[in-house]
Coordinates of N, CA, C and O in Angstrom, one line a residue:
X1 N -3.3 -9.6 -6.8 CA -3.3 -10.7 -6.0 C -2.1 -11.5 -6.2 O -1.7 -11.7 -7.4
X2 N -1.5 -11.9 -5.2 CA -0.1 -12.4 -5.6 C -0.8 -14.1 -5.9 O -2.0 -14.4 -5.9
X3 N 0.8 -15.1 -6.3 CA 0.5 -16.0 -6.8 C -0.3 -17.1 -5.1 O -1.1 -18.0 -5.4
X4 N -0.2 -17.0 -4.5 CA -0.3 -17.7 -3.3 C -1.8 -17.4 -2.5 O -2.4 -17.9 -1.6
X5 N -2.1 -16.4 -3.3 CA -3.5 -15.7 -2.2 C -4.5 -16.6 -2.8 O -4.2 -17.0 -4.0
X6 N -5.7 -17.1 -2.4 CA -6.6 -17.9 -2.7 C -7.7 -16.7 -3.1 O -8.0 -15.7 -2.3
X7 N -8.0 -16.9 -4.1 CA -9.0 -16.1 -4.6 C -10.5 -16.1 -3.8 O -11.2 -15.2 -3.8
X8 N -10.9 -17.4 -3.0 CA -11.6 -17.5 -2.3 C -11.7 -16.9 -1.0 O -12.8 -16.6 -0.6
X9 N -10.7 -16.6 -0.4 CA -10.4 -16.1 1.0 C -9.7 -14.9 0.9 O -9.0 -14.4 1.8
X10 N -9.9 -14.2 -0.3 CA -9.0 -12.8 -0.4 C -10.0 -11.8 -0.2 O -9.5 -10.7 0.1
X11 N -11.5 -12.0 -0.2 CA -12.4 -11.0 0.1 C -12.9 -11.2 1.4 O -13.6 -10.3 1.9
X12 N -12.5 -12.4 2.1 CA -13.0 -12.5 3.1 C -12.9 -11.6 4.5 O -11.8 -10.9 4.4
X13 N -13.6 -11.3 5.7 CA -13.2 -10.3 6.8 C -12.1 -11.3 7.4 O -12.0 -12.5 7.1
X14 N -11.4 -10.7 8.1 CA -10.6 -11.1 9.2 C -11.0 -12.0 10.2 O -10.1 -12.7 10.7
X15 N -12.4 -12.0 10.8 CA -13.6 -12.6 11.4 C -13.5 -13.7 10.7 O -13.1 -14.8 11.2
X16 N -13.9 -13.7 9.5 CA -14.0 -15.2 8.6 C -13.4 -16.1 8.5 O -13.6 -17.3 8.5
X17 N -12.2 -15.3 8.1 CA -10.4 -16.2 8.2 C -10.3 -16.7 9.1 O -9.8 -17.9 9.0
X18 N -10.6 -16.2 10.8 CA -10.4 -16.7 11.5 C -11.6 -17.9 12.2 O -11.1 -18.7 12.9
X19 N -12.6 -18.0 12.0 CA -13.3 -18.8 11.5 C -13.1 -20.4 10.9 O -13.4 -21.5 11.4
X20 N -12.5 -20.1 9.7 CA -12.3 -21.0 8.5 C -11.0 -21.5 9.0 O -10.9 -22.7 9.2
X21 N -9.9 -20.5 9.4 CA -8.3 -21.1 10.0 C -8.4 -21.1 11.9 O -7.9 -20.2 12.6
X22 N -9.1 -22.2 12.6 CA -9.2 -21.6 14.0 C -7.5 -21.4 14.4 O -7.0 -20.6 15.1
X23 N -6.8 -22.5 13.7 CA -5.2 -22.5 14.8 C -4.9 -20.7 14.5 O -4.5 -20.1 15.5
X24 N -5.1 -20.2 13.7 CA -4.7 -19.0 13.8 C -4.4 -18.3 15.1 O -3.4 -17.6 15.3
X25 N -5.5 -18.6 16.1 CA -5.9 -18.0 17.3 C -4.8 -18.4 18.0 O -4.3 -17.5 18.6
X26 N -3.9 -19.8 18.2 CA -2.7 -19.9 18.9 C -1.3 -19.2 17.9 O -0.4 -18.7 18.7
X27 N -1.1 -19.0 16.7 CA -0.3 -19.0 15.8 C -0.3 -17.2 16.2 O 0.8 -16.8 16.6
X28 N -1.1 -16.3 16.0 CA -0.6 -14.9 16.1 C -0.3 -14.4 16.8 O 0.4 -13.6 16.3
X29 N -0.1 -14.3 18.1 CA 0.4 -14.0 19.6 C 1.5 -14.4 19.2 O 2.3 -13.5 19.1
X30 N 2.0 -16.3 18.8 CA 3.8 -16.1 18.7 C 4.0 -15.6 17.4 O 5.0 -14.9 17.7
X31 N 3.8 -15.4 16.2 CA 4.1 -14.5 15.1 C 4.7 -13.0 15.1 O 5.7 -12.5 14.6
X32 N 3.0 -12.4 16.4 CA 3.8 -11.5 16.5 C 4.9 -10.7 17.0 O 5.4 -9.7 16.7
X33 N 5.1 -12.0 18.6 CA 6.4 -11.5 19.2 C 7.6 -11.8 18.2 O 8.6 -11.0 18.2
X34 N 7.7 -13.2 17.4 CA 8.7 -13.3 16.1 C 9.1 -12.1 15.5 O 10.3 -11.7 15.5
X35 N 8.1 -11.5 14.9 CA 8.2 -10.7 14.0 C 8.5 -8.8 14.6 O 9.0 -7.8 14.0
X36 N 8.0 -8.9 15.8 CA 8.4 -8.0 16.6 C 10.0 -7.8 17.0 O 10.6 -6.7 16.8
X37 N 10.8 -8.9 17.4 CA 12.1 -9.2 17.3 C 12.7 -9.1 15.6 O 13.9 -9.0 15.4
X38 N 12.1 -9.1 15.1 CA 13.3 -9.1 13.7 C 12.7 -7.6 13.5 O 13.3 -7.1 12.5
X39 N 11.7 -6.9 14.2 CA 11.5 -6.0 13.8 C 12.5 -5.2 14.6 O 13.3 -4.8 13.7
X40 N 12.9 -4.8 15.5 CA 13.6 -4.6 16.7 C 15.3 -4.9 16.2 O 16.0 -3.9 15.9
X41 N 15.7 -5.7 16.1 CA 16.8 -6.3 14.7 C 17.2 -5.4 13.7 O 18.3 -4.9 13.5
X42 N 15.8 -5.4 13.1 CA 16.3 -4.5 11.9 C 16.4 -3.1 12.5 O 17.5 -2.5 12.2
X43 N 15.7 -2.4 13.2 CA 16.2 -1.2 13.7 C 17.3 -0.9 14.5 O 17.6 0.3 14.7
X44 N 17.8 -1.8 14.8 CA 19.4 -1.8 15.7 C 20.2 -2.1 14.7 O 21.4 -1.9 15.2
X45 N 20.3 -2.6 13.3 CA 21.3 -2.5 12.2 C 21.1 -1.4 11.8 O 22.1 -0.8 11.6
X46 N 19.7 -0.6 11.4 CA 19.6 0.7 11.2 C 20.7 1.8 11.8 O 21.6 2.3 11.2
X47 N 20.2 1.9 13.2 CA 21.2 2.6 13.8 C 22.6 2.4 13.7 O 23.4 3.2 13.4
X48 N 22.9 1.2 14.0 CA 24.5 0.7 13.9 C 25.1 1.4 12.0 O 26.0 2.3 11.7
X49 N 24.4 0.9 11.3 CA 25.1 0.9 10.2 C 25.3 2.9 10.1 O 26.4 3.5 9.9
X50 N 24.2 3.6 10.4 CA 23.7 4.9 10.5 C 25.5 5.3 11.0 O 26.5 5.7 10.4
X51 N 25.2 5.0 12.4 CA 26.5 5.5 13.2 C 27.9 5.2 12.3 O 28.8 6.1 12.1
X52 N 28.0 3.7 11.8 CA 29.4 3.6 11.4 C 29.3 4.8 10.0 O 30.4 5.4 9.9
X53 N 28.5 5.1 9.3 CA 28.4 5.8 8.1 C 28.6 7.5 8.4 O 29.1 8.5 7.8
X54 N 28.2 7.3 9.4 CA 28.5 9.3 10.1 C 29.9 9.1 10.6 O 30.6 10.0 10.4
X55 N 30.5 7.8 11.3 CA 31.8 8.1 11.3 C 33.1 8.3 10.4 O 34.0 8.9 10.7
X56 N 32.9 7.6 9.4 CA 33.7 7.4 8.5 C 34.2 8.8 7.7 O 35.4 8.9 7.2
X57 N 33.0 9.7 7.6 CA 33.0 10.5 7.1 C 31.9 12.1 7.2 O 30.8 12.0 7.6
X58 N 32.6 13.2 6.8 CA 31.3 14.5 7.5 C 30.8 14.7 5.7 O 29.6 15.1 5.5
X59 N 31.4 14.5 4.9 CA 30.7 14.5 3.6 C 29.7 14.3 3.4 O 29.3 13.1 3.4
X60 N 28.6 15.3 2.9 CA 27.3 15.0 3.3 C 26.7 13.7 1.6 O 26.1 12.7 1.5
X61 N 27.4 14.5 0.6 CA 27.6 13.3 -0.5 C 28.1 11.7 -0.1 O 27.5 10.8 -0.6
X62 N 28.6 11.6 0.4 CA 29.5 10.3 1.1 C 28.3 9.5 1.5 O 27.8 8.5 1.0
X63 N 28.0 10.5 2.9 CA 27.1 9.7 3.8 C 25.6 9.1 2.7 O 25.5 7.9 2.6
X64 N 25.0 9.6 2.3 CA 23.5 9.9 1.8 C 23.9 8.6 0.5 O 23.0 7.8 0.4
X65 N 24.8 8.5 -0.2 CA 25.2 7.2 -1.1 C 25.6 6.3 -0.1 O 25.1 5.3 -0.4
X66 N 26.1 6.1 0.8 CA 26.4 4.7 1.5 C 25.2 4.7 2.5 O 24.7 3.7 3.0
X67 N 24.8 5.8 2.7 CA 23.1 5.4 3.5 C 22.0 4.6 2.8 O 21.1 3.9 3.3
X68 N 22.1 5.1 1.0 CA 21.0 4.8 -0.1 C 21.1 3.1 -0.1 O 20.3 2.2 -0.1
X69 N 23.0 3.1 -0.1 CA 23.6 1.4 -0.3 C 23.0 0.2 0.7 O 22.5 -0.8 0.5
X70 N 23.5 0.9 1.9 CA 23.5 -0.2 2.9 C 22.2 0.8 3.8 O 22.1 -0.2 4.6
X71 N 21.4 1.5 4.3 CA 20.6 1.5 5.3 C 19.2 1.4 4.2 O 18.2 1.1 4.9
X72 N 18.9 1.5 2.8 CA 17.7 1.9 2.3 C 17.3 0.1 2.3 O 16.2 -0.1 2.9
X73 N 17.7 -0.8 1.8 CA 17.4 -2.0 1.9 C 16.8 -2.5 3.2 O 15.8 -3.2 3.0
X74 N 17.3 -2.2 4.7 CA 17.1 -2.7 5.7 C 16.0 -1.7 5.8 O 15.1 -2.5 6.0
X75 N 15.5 -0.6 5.9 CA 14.4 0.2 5.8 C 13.1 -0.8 5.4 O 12.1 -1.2 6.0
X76 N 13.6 -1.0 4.1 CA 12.1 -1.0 3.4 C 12.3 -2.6 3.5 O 11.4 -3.2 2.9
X77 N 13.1 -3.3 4.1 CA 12.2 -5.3 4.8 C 12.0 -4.6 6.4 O 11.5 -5.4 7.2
X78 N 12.4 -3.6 6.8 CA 11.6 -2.9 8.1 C 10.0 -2.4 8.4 O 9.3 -2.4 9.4
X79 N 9.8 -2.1 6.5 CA 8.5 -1.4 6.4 C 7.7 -2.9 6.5 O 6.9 -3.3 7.4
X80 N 8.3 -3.5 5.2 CA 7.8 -5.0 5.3 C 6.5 -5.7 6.4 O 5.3 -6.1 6.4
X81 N 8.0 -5.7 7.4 CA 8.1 -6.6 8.8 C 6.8 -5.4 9.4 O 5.8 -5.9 9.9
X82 N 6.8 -4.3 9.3 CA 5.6 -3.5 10.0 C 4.4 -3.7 9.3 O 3.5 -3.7 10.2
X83 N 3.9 -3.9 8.5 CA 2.9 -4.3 7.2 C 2.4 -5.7 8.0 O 1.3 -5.9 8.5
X84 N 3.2 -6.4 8.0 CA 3.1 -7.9 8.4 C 2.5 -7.7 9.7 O 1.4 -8.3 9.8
X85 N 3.1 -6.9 11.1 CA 2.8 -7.2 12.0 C 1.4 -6.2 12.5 O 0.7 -6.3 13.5
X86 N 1.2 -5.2 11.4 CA 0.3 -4.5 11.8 C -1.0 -5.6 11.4 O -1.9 -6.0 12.1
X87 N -0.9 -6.0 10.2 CA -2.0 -7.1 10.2 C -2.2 -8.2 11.2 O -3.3 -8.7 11.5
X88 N -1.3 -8.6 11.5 CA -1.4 -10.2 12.8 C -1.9 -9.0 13.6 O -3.1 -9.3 13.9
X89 N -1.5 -7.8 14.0 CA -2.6 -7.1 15.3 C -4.3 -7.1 14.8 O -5.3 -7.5 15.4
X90 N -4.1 -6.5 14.0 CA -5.3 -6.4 13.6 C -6.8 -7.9 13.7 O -8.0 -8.0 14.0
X91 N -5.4 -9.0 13.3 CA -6.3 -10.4 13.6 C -6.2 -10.3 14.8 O -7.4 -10.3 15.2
X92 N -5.3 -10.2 16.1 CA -5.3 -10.2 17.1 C -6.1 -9.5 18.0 O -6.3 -9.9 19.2
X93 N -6.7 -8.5 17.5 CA -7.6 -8.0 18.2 C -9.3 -8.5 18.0 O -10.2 -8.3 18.8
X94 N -9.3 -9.2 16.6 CA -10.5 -10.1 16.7 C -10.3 -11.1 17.2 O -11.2 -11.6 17.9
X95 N -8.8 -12.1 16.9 CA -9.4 -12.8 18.7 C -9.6 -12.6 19.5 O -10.1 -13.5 20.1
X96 N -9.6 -11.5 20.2 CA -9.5 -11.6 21.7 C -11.0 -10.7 21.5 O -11.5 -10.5 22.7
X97 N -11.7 -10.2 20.6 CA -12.6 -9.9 20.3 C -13.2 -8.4 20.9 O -14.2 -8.0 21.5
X98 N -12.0 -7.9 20.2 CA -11.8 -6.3 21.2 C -12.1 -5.3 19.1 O -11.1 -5.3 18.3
X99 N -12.7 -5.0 19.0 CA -13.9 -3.9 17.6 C -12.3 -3.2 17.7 O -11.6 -3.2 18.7
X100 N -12.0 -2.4 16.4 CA -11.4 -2.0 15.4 C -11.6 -0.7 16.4 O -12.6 -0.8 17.0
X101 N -10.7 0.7 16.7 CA -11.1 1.4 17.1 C -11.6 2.5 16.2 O -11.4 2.3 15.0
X102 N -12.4 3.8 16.6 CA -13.4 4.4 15.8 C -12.3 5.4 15.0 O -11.5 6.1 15.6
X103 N -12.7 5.3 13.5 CA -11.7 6.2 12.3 C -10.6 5.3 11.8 O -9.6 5.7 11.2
X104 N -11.1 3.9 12.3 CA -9.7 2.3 11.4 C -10.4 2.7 10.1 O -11.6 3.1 9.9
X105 N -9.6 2.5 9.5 CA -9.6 1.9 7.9 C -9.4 0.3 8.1 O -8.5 -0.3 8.7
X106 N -10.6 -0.4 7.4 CA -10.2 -2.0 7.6 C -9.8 -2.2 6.2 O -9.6 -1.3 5.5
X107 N -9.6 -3.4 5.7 CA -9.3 -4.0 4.8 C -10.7 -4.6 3.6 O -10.5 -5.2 2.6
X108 N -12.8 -3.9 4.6 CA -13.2 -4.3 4.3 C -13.7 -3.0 3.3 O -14.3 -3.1 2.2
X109 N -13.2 -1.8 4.0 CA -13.6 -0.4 3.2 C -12.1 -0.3 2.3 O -12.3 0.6 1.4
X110 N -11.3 -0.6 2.2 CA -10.0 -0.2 1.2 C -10.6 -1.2 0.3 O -10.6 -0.8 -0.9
X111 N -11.1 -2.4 0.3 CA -11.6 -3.0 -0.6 C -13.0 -2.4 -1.6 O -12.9 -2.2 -2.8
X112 N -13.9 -2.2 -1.0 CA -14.8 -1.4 -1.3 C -14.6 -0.3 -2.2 O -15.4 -0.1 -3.2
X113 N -13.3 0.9 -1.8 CA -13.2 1.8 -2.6 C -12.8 1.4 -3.7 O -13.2 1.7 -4.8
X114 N -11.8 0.6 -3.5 CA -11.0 -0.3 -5.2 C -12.3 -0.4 -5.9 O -12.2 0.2 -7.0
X115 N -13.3 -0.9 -5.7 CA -14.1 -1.5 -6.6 C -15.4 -0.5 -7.4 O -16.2 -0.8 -8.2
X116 N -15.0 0.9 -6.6 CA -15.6 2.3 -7.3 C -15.0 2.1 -8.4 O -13.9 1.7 -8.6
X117 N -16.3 2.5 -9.5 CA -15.6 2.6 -11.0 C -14.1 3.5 -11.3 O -14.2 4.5 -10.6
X118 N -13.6 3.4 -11.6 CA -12.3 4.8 -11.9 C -12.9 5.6 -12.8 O -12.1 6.6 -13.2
X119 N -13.9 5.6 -13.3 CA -14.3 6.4 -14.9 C -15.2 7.7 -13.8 O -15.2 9.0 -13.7
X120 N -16.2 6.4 -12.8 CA -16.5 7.9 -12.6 C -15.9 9.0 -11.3 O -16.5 9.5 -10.3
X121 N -14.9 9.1 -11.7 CA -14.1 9.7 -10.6 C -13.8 11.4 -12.0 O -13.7 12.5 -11.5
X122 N -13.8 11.3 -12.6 CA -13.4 11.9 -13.7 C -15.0 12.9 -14.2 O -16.0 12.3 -14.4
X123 N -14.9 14.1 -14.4 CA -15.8 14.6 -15.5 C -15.8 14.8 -16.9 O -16.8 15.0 -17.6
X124 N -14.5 14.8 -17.4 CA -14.2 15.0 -18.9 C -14.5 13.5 -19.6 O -14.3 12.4 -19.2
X125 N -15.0 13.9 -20.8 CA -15.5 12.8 -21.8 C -14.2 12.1 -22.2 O -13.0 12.5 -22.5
X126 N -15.0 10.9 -22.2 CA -13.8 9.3 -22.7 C -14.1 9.0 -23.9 O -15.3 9.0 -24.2
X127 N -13.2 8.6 -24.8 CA -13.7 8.1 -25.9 C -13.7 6.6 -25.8 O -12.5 6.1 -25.8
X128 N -14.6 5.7 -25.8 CA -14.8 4.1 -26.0 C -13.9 3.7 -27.4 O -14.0 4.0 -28.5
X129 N -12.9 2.7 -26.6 CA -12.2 1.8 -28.0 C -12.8 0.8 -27.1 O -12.9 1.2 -26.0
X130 N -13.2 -0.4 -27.3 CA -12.9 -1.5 -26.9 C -13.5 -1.6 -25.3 O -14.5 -1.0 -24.9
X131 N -12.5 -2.3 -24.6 CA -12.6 -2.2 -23.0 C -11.8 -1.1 -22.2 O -11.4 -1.4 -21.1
X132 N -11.6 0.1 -22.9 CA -11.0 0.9 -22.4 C -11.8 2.8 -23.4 O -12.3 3.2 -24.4
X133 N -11.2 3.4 -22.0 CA -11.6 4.5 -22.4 C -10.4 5.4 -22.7 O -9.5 5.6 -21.9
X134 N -10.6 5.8 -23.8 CA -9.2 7.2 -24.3 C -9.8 8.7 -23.9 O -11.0 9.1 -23.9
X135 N -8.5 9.6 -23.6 CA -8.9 11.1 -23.3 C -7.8 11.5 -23.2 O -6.8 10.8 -23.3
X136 N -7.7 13.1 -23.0 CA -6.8 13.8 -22.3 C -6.6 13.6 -20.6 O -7.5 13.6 -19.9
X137 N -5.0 13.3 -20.1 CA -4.8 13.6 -19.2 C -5.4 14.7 -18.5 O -5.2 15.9 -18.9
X138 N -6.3 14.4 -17.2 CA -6.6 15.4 -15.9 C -5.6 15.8 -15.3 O -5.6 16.9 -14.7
X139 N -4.4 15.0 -15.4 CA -3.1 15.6 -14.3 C -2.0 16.8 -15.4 O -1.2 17.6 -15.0
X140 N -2.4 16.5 -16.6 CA -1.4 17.7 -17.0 C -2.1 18.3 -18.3 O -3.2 17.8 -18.5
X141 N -1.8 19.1 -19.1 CA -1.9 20.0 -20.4 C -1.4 19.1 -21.2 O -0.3 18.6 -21.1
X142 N -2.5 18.8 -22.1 CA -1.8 18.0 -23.6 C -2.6 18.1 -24.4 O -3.8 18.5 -24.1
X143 N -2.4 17.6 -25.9 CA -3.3 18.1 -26.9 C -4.3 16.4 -27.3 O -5.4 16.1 -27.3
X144 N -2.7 15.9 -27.6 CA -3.1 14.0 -27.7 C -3.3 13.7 -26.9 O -2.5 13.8 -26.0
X145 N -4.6 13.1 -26.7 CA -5.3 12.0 -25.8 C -4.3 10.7 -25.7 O -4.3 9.6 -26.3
X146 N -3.4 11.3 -24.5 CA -3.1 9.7 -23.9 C -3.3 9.2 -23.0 O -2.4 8.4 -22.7
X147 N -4.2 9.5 -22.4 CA -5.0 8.6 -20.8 C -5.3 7.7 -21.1 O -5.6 7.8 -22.3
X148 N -5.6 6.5 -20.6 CA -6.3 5.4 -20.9 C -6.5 4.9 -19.7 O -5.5 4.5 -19.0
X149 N -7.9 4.7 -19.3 CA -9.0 3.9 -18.8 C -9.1 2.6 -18.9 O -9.7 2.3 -19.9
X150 N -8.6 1.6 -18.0 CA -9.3 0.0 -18.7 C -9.7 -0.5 -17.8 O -9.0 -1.1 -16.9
X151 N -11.1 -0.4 -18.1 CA -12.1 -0.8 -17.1 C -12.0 -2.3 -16.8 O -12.8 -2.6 -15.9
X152 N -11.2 -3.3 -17.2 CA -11.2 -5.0 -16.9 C -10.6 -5.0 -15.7 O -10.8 -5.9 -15.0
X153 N -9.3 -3.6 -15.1 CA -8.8 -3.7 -14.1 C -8.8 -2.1 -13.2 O -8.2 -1.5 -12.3
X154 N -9.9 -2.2 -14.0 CA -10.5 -0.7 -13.2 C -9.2 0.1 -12.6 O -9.3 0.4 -11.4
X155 N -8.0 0.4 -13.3 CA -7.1 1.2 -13.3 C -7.1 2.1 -14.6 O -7.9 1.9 -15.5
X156 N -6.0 3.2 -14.5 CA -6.0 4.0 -15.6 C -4.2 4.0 -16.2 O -3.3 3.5 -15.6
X157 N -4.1 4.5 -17.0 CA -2.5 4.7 -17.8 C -2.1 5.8 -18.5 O -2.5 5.7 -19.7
X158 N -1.4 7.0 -18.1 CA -1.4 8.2 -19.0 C 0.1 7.4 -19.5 O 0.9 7.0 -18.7
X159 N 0.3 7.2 -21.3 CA 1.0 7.6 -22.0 C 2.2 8.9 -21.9 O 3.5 8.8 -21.8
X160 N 1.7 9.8 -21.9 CA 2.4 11.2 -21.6 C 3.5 11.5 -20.1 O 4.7 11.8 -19.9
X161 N 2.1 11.2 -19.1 CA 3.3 10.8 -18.2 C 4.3 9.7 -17.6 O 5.3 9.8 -16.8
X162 N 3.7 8.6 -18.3 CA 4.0 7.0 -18.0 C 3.8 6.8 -16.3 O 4.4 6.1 -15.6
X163 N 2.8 7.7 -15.9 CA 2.1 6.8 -14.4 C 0.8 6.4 -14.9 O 0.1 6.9 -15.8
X164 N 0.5 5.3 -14.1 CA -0.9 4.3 -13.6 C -1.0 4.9 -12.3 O -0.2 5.4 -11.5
X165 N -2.2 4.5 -12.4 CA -3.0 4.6 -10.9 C -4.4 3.8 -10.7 O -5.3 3.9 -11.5
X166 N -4.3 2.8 -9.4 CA -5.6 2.7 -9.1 C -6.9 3.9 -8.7 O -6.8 5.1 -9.0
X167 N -7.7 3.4 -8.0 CA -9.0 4.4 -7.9 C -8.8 5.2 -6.6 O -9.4 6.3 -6.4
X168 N -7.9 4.7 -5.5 CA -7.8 5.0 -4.5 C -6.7 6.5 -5.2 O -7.0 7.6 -5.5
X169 N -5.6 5.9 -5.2 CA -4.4 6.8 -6.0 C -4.9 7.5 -6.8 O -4.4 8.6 -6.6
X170 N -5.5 7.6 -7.6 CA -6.1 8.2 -8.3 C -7.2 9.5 -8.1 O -7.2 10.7 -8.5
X171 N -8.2 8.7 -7.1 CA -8.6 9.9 -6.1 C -7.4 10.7 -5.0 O -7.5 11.9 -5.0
X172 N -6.8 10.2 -4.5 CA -5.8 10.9 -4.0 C -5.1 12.3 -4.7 O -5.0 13.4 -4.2
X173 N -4.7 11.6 -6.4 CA -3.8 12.6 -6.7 C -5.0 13.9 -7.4 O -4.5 15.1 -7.3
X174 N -6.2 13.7 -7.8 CA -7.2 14.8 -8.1 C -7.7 15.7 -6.7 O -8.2 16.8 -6.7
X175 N -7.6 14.8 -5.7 CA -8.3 15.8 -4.8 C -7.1 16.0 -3.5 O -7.4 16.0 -2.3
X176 N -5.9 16.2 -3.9 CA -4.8 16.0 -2.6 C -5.2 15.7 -1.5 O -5.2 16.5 -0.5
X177 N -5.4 14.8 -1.5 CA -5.9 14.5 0.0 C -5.1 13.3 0.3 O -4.2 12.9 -0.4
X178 N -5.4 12.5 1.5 CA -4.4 11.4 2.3 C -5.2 9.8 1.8 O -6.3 9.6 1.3
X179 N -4.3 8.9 2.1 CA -5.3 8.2 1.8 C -6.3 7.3 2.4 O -6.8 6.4 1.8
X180 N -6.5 7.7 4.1 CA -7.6 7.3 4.7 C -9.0 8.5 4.6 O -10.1 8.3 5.1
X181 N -8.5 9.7 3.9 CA -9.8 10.6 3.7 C -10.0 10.0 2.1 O -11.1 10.1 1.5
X182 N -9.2 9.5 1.6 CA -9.8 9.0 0.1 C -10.7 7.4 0.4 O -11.8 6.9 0.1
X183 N -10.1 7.1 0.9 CA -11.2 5.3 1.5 C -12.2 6.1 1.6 O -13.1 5.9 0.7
X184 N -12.5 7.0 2.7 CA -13.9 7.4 3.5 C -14.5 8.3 2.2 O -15.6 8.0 1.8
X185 N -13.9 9.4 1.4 CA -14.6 9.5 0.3 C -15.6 8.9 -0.5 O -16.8 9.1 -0.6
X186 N -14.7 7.7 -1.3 CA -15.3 7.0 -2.4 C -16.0 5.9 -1.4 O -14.9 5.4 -1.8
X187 N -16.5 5.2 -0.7 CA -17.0 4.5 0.0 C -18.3 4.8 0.8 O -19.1 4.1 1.3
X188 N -18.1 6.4 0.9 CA -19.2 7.7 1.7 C -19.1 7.2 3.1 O -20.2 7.0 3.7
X189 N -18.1 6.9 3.6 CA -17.9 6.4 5.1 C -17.7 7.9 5.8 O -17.1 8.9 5.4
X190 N -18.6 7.7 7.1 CA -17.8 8.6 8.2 C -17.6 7.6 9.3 O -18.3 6.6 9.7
X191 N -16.4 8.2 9.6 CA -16.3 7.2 10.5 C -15.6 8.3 12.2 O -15.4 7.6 13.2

């Protein structure tokens, strides 16, 4: 939860928020054409910077470090800006009071699977210290138990490999799957 999110209104539906916030209902329509334009923006610096970087040079080393430099930043406040505006749609379609189409992932089932235990996603035995559980890594061969389980943030920690994972991620990486078949998994959604 970042520092700004109200712990009160962070479990709330979309329906609710809009509810509790009515100006919302004038405020997302212009948001999202705002944000639509800087979205639009940023993909026309994409391209521009793209073209000047292929001209300068046929060096495939060249291009790929001044692409990392200058196009990887405007990318990912691109993803950003899409994050952002896919949510104002999403409120936007409960104003206007038009249902989620059939096989959405909402924000009320991604929450839901977070809150599946992570322990039981696992069959091999944990050993209890405290508020956490110790084992062998599932993702690789090892002798020492460095997984660790801590159930206070229902995430996990392998030592060995130095990745974490929530329950979602976590289901993902044991059963390769995507992660709207992992939501509908641990939640037993068909949708």
């Amino acid at each position: 939860m970042s520092n700004h999110e109200n712990p009160q209104t962070s479990k709330l539906t979309d329906a609710e928020l809009l509810e509790i916030f009515p100006e919302a209902k004038q405020i997302v329509p212009a948001l999202i054409k705002e944000l639509g334009q800087v979205n639009n923006d940023l993909l026309d610096r994409i391209i521009e910077q793209n073209a000047k970087i292929n001209a300068e040079s046929t060096d495939e080393a060249y291009r790929e470090f001044w692409k990392s430099w200058y196009i990887q930043p405007i990318r990912e406040k691109r993803r950003l800006t899409e994050q952002k505006l896919a949510r104002l749609r999403r409120l936007l379609r409960v104003v206007k009071g038009r249902p989620l189409p059939k096989g959405v992932i909402n924000a009320d089932l991604i929450q839901a699977a977070k809150e599946v235990p992570i322990e039981s996603l696992f069959t091999q035995e944990f050993k209890r210290t405290g508020n956490k559980l110790q084992g062998l890594c599932p993702f690789v061969a090892e002798k020492t138990p460095s997984f660790f389980i801590y159930k206070n943030t229902n995430r996990c920690w392998c030592f060995g490999c130095q990745q974490g994972y929530g329950v979602i991620d976590t289901y993902i990486k044991l059963h390769e799957c995507n992660f709207n078949d992992a939501v509908k998994a641990l939640t037993g959604s068909v949708l």
